[in-house]
GROMACS .gro file of C-alpha atoms in nm:
model
   88
    1ILE     CA    1   0.000   0.000   0.000
    2THR     CA    2   0.278   0.247   0.085
    3THR     CA    3   0.440   0.186  -0.253
    4ILE     CA    4   0.110   0.255  -0.430
    5LEU     CA    5   0.058   0.575  -0.230
    6ARG     CA    6   0.414   0.691  -0.301
    7ASP     CA    7   0.366   0.619  -0.673
    8ALA     CA    8   0.031   0.800  -0.669
    9ARG     CA    9   0.196   1.107  -0.514
   10LYS     CA   10   0.469   1.097  -0.778
   11LEU     CA   11   0.207   1.075  -1.054
   12ASP     CA   12   0.009   1.360  -0.901
   13ALA     CA   13   0.322   1.577  -0.886
   14TYR     CA   14   0.414   1.479  -1.242
   15PHE     CA   15   0.072   1.566  -1.382
   16THR     CA   16   0.065   1.892  -1.188
   17LEU     CA   17   0.399   1.991  -1.341
   18LEU     CA   18   0.283   1.879  -1.685
   19LEU     CA   19  -0.037   2.082  -1.657
   20GLU     CA   20   0.150   2.390  -1.534
   21ALA     CA   21   0.401   2.359  -1.818
   22THR     CA   22   0.119   2.326  -2.071
   23VAL     CA   23  -0.057   2.636  -1.937
   24HIS     CA   24   0.276   2.823  -1.936
   25ILE     CA   25   0.345   2.733  -2.299
   26MET     CA   26  -0.009   2.809  -2.415
   27SER     CA   27   0.004   3.150  -2.246
   28GLY     CA   28   0.299   3.243  -2.466
   29SER     CA   29   0.526   3.324  -2.175
   30HIS     CA   30   0.772   3.048  -2.259
   31SER     CA   31   0.991   3.255  -2.489
   32SER     CA   32   1.334   3.343  -2.360
   33SER     CA   33   1.571   3.625  -2.434
   34ASP     CA   34   1.833   3.374  -2.552
   35ASP     CA   35   1.634   3.314  -2.872
   36SER     CA   36   1.679   3.673  -2.986
   37SER     CA   37   2.059   3.655  -2.970
   38ASP     CA   38   2.080   3.348  -3.194
   39SER     CA   39   2.211   3.481  -3.527
   40ARG     CA   40   2.081   3.178  -3.716
   41LYS     CA   41   1.721   3.274  -3.653
   42ARG     CA   42   1.520   3.518  -3.856
   43PRO     CA   43   1.435   3.836  -3.662
   44ARG     CA   44   1.089   3.844  -3.511
   45GLU     CA   45   0.831   4.050  -3.699
   46LYS     CA   46   0.725   4.347  -3.492
   47ASP     CA   47   0.372   4.412  -3.617
   48ILE     CA   48   0.153   4.116  -3.696
   49ASP     CA   49  -0.202   4.172  -3.812
   50LEU     CA   50  -0.395   3.871  -3.682
   51ASP     CA   51  -0.686   3.928  -3.920
   52THR     CA   52  -0.472   3.892  -4.233
   53SER     CA   53  -0.217   3.640  -4.104
   54PRO     CA   54  -0.215   3.322  -4.317
   55LYS     CA   55  -0.123   3.112  -4.013
   56ARG     CA   56  -0.364   2.986  -3.753
   57PRO     CA   57  -0.345   3.148  -3.409
   58ASN     CA   58  -0.102   2.991  -3.166
   59CYS     CA   59  -0.362   2.913  -2.901
   60GLU     CA   60  -0.726   2.821  -2.896
   61ASP     CA   61  -0.998   2.842  -2.635
   62ASN     CA   62  -1.001   2.466  -2.586
   63VAL     CA   63  -0.679   2.270  -2.571
   64GLN     CA   64  -0.680   1.893  -2.577
   65LEU     CA   65  -0.390   1.715  -2.415
   66LYS     CA   66  -0.362   1.339  -2.452
   67ILE     CA   67  -0.151   1.155  -2.196
   68LEU     CA   68  -0.086   0.784  -2.214
   69VAL     CA   69  -0.071   0.617  -1.875
   70PRO     CA   70   0.029   0.254  -1.810
   71SER     CA   71  -0.267   0.047  -1.697
   72ILE     CA   72  -0.096  -0.029  -1.367
   73ALA     CA   73  -0.093   0.344  -1.286
   74ALA     CA   74  -0.443   0.424  -1.413
   75GLY     CA   75  -0.602   0.382  -1.071
   76ALA     CA   76  -0.358   0.624  -0.913
   77VAL     CA   77  -0.425   0.881  -1.183
   78ILE     CA   78  -0.802   0.853  -1.147
   79GLY     CA   79  -0.787   0.848  -0.766
   80LYS     CA   80  -1.056   0.758  -0.517
   81SER     CA   81  -1.396   0.864  -0.657
   82GLY     CA   82  -1.216   1.043  -0.941
   83GLU     CA   83  -1.064   1.298  -0.704
   84ALA     CA   84  -0.715   1.305  -0.861
   85ILE     CA   85  -0.837   1.321  -1.221
   86GLY     CA   86  -1.078   1.597  -1.121
   87ARG     CA   87  -0.790   1.810  -0.995
   88ILE     CA   88  -0.596   1.749  -1.317
   0.00000   0.00000   0.00000
């Protein structure tokens, strides 16, 4: 039982970090100042008109994230009465 609880805590911490990283990336705050000093990269365009841009926007209202979990860990991810999966 203690091994299962320890593994469940590790999974909970892992999914929390994964979710936070996903939110961080989707918010656009993941860019670093190191990218701008790389001479191999094209300079960033200053003014971008979103209405006429041929590319799709970088983020959407709904983001789907698919995570594959081994069947042995599925119970720990779901949690008692779905409590853990509800927090995720």
